[in-house]
C-alpha cells in the first residue's frame, strides 16, 4: 500500500488497493488528452491472461495525471471505461527505408539491450549530461531490434559509417522484447544520436 500511495498522494489510505500483482498483466497507454496546464486525462489498457474464451482480452481504465515537482502523480484512482474508439494512425515523419547494418544500428541495438534488459552498461550510450535510468526491475529477458528508420532529411547522415564528430541524426527504433513467459511485445522509440568521438562512434 505504501508503494501505491506514492502515485496517489491525494487518496486516503482506506481507498488504496493492496493486492498482489496478477501474473501476466500488461499495461499500455492508449489515449491521453490535456485537460488543463500540467493536467492530463489518460486511458490505460490492461491486458488480462485468458482463463476461458469469455474472458476479455483487455480492460480499460481512465485516470487524471498531474505534474508534481519533477514527476507525475495520479489525481484519482482508476475508473473502468469502455474501449476508446481507434483514430486514424498519424503519418510519422520518418523514411520508409530502414538504415542498413552499421555503427548506428549497432549502437541503437546495444542501447536497447542495456535500457530494457539490463544487458550491458547504459551510461556508455548516453550523451554527457543526459541522465537515463534502465528499466528496473526489467520484465524482459531479451530484446531484438527489428529496424531503425531515419527521420526525413536525416537519411544521408544515418547511412554514413563514419559521421563527423558531433553529427546529429534522428531515428525511430522498432524493437521486440520478450519476457520470462516467452511472450513478445512490440516497442517503438524515437531517438536522437550524436557522434561524440573522432571515429564517429
Tab-separated table of C-alpha atoms in Angstrom:
chain	number	residue	atom	x	y	z
A	1	UNK	CA	0.000	0.000	0.000
A	2	UNK	CA	2.874	2.361	0.766
A	3	UNK	CA	4.285	1.925	-2.752
A	4	UNK	CA	0.873	2.528	-4.324
A	5	UNK	CA	0.419	5.652	-2.197
A	6	UNK	CA	3.458	7.287	-3.812
A	7	UNK	CA	1.473	7.580	-7.045
A	8	UNK	CA	-1.836	8.556	-5.384
A	9	UNK	CA	-0.835	11.160	-2.753
A	10	UNK	CA	-4.345	12.665	-2.517
A	11	UNK	CA	-6.194	9.362	-1.940
A	12	UNK	CA	-6.977	8.246	1.656
A	13	UNK	CA	-5.190	5.094	2.756
A	14	UNK	CA	-8.541	3.362	3.140
A	15	UNK	CA	-9.171	3.725	-0.619
A	16	UNK	CA	-5.824	2.412	-1.801
A	17	UNK	CA	-5.795	-1.187	-3.070
A	18	UNK	CA	-3.109	-3.516	-1.824
A	19	UNK	CA	-3.401	-6.659	-3.983
A	20	UNK	CA	-0.550	-8.820	-5.158
A	21	UNK	CA	0.054	-8.119	-8.863
A	22	UNK	CA	-1.597	-10.688	-11.076
A	23	UNK	CA	0.832	-12.684	-13.213
A	24	UNK	CA	0.812	-11.862	-16.889
A	25	UNK	CA	-0.761	-8.406	-16.664
A	26	UNK	CA	0.379	-5.835	-19.218
A	27	UNK	CA	-0.470	-2.152	-19.276
A	28	UNK	CA	-0.438	0.161	-22.280
A	29	UNK	CA	-1.416	3.809	-22.568
A	30	UNK	CA	-3.957	4.035	-25.393
A	31	UNK	CA	-5.165	7.645	-25.119
A	32	UNK	CA	-4.136	10.911	-23.493
A	33	UNK	CA	-5.598	14.402	-23.640
A	34	UNK	CA	-4.528	17.644	-21.992
A	35	UNK	CA	-7.346	18.875	-19.753
A	36	UNK	CA	-5.511	21.917	-18.413
A	37	UNK	CA	-1.929	23.033	-17.948
A	38	UNK	CA	0.086	20.173	-16.422
A	39	UNK	CA	-3.066	18.036	-16.008
A	40	UNK	CA	-3.867	15.180	-18.370
A	41	UNK	CA	-6.563	12.563	-18.732
A	42	UNK	CA	-5.022	9.176	-19.541
A	43	UNK	CA	-6.666	5.926	-20.623
A	44	UNK	CA	-4.752	2.701	-19.996
A	45	UNK	CA	-5.412	-0.772	-21.387
A	46	UNK	CA	-4.727	-3.657	-19.004
A	47	UNK	CA	-4.197	-6.959	-20.824
A	48	UNK	CA	-5.535	-9.923	-18.868
A	49	UNK	CA	-4.460	-13.578	-19.194
A	50	UNK	CA	-7.414	-15.541	-20.559
A	51	UNK	CA	-8.881	-18.278	-18.370
A	52	UNK	CA	-11.701	-19.067	-20.822
A	53	UNK	CA	-12.951	-17.771	-24.212
A	54	UNK	CA	-15.366	-15.377	-22.466
A	55	UNK	CA	-12.621	-13.559	-20.590
A	56	UNK	CA	-11.953	-10.148	-22.192
A	57	UNK	CA	-8.546	-9.673	-23.743
A	58	UNK	CA	-8.181	-6.258	-22.125
A	59	UNK	CA	-9.981	-3.854	-19.798
A	60	UNK	CA	-9.667	-0.083	-19.955
A	61	UNK	CA	-9.239	2.447	-17.165
A	62	UNK	CA	-9.052	6.238	-17.109
A	63	UNK	CA	-7.422	8.494	-14.546
A	64	UNK	CA	-6.219	12.040	-14.193
A	65	UNK	CA	-2.477	12.666	-14.037
A	66	UNK	CA	-0.835	15.899	-12.900
A	67	UNK	CA	2.691	17.203	-12.629
A	68	UNK	CA	4.203	17.169	-9.154
A	69	UNK	CA	7.721	18.511	-8.848
A	70	UNK	CA	9.904	16.771	-11.411
A	71	UNK	CA	7.489	13.869	-11.938
A	72	UNK	CA	3.843	12.927	-12.359
A	73	UNK	CA	1.239	11.571	-9.924
A	74	UNK	CA	-2.314	10.298	-10.298
A	75	UNK	CA	-5.039	12.749	-9.265
A	76	UNK	CA	-7.580	9.980	-8.632
A	77	UNK	CA	-7.946	6.221	-8.635
A	78	UNK	CA	-8.502	4.467	-11.999
A	79	UNK	CA	-12.096	4.159	-13.228
A	80	UNK	CA	-13.085	1.460	-15.712
A	81	UNK	CA	-14.283	2.773	-19.090
A	82	UNK	CA	-15.274	1.345	-22.456
A	83	UNK	CA	-12.625	0.710	-25.097
A	84	UNK	CA	-11.747	4.021	-26.813
A	85	UNK	CA	-12.612	4.266	-30.482
A	86	UNK	CA	-9.500	3.896	-32.620
A	87	UNK	CA	-8.476	7.005	-34.509
A	88	UNK	CA	-6.583	7.362	-37.739
A	89	UNK	CA	-2.940	6.424	-37.467
A	90	UNK	CA	-0.871	9.577	-37.892
A	91	UNK	CA	1.748	9.706	-40.602
A	92	UNK	CA	5.184	9.701	-38.998
A	93	UNK	CA	7.932	11.923	-40.339
A	94	UNK	CA	10.346	9.049	-40.947
A	95	UNK	CA	11.675	7.423	-44.099
A	96	UNK	CA	10.159	4.100	-45.181
A	97	UNK	CA	13.556	2.500	-45.857
A	98	UNK	CA	15.421	1.187	-42.813
A	99	UNK	CA	19.025	2.104	-42.040
A	100	UNK	CA	21.377	-0.681	-43.209
A	101	UNK	CA	23.537	-2.540	-40.667
A	102	UNK	CA	26.416	-0.467	-39.342
A	103	UNK	CA	27.670	1.501	-36.345
A	104	UNK	CA	24.421	3.433	-35.881
A	105	UNK	CA	22.225	0.328	-35.881
A	106	UNK	CA	24.655	-1.452	-33.553
A	107	UNK	CA	24.587	1.477	-31.122
A	108	UNK	CA	20.773	1.520	-31.038
A	109	UNK	CA	20.681	-2.248	-30.505
A	110	UNK	CA	23.158	-2.111	-27.634
A	111	UNK	CA	21.372	0.859	-26.023
A	112	UNK	CA	18.063	-1.041	-26.182
A	113	UNK	CA	19.576	-4.122	-24.561
A	114	UNK	CA	21.100	-2.073	-21.739
A	115	UNK	CA	17.982	0.067	-21.196
A	116	UNK	CA	15.311	-2.636	-21.383
A	117	UNK	CA	17.017	-5.887	-20.412
A	118	UNK	CA	19.974	-4.802	-18.224
A	119	UNK	CA	22.335	-6.209	-20.860
A	120	UNK	CA	25.442	-4.050	-20.634
A	121	UNK	CA	26.309	-0.621	-19.232
A	122	UNK	CA	23.729	2.010	-20.212
A	123	UNK	CA	25.856	5.090	-19.425
A	124	UNK	CA	28.275	4.461	-22.283
A	125	UNK	CA	25.471	5.091	-24.790
A	126	UNK	CA	24.230	8.345	-23.228
A	127	UNK	CA	25.344	11.863	-24.153
A	128	UNK	CA	27.256	13.747	-21.426
A	129	UNK	CA	24.799	15.378	-19.042
A	130	UNK	CA	21.861	13.216	-20.134
A	131	UNK	CA	20.514	11.020	-17.355
A	132	UNK	CA	18.505	7.886	-18.083
A	133	UNK	CA	17.909	5.019	-15.681
A	134	UNK	CA	17.477	1.486	-17.032
A	135	UNK	CA	14.124	-0.260	-16.630
A	136	UNK	CA	14.286	-1.833	-13.171
A	137	UNK	CA	13.321	-4.466	-12.390
A	138	UNK	CA	13.299	-5.376	-16.031
A	139	UNK	CA	10.405	-7.571	-17.220
A	140	UNK	CA	12.328	-8.558	-20.356
A	141	UNK	CA	14.771	-11.385	-20.897
A	142	UNK	CA	15.690	-10.479	-24.470
A	143	UNK	CA	15.380	-7.532	-26.843
A	144	UNK	CA	15.538	-7.777	-30.631
A	145	UNK	CA	15.991	-4.757	-32.879
A	146	UNK	CA	13.672	-5.088	-35.872
A	147	UNK	CA	14.550	-1.916	-37.783
A	148	UNK	CA	15.838	1.648	-37.479
A	149	UNK	CA	14.260	4.334	-39.680
A	150	UNK	CA	15.857	7.762	-40.193
A	151	UNK	CA	13.808	10.917	-39.827
A	152	UNK	CA	13.021	12.668	-43.105
A	153	UNK	CA	16.040	14.750	-44.066
A	154	UNK	CA	18.400	12.593	-41.992
A	155	UNK	CA	18.712	9.695	-44.435
A	156	UNK	CA	22.203	10.573	-45.682
A	157	UNK	CA	23.583	11.228	-42.201
A	158	UNK	CA	22.113	7.963	-40.881
A	159	UNK	CA	23.852	5.845	-43.522
A	160	UNK	CA	27.340	7.293	-43.009
A	161	UNK	CA	29.660	4.727	-41.472
A	162	UNK	CA	31.960	7.466	-40.162
A	163	UNK	CA	29.921	10.615	-39.434
A	164	UNK	CA	31.711	13.784	-38.423
A	165	UNK	CA	32.271	14.493	-34.745
A	166	UNK	CA	29.111	15.911	-33.093
A	167	UNK	CA	26.966	14.982	-36.114
A	168	UNK	CA	23.326	14.527	-35.062
A	169	UNK	CA	20.794	12.112	-36.542
A	170	UNK	CA	17.209	11.358	-35.502
A	171	UNK	CA	15.793	7.859	-35.926
A	172	UNK	CA	12.844	5.679	-34.981
A	173	UNK	CA	13.776	2.306	-33.477
A	174	UNK	CA	11.317	-0.590	-33.669
A	175	UNK	CA	12.034	-3.422	-31.264
A	176	UNK	CA	10.579	-6.658	-29.977
A	177	UNK	CA	11.036	-7.536	-26.310
A	178	UNK	CA	10.472	-10.992	-24.815
A	179	UNK	CA	9.539	-11.561	-21.168
A	180	UNK	CA	10.078	-14.525	-18.860
A	181	UNK	CA	6.844	-16.159	-20.032
A	182	UNK	CA	8.126	-16.111	-23.647
A	183	UNK	CA	5.558	-13.504	-24.672
A	184	UNK	CA	6.677	-10.753	-27.043
A	185	UNK	CA	5.710	-7.104	-27.158
A	186	UNK	CA	6.474	-4.508	-29.833
A	187	UNK	CA	8.201	-1.325	-28.675
A	188	UNK	CA	8.990	1.889	-30.559
A	189	UNK	CA	11.380	4.668	-29.526
A	190	UNK	CA	12.243	7.965	-31.251
A	191	UNK	CA	15.937	8.640	-30.627
A	192	UNK	CA	18.460	11.383	-31.279
A	193	UNK	CA	22.040	10.185	-31.687
A	194	UNK	CA	25.207	12.283	-31.675
A	195	UNK	CA	28.641	11.177	-32.867
A	196	UNK	CA	30.929	12.001	-29.986
A	197	UNK	CA	34.410	10.828	-30.932
A	198	UNK	CA	36.858	11.207	-33.775
A	199	UNK	CA	35.916	7.864	-35.346
A	200	UNK	CA	32.194	8.659	-35.347
A	201	UNK	CA	31.164	6.168	-32.644
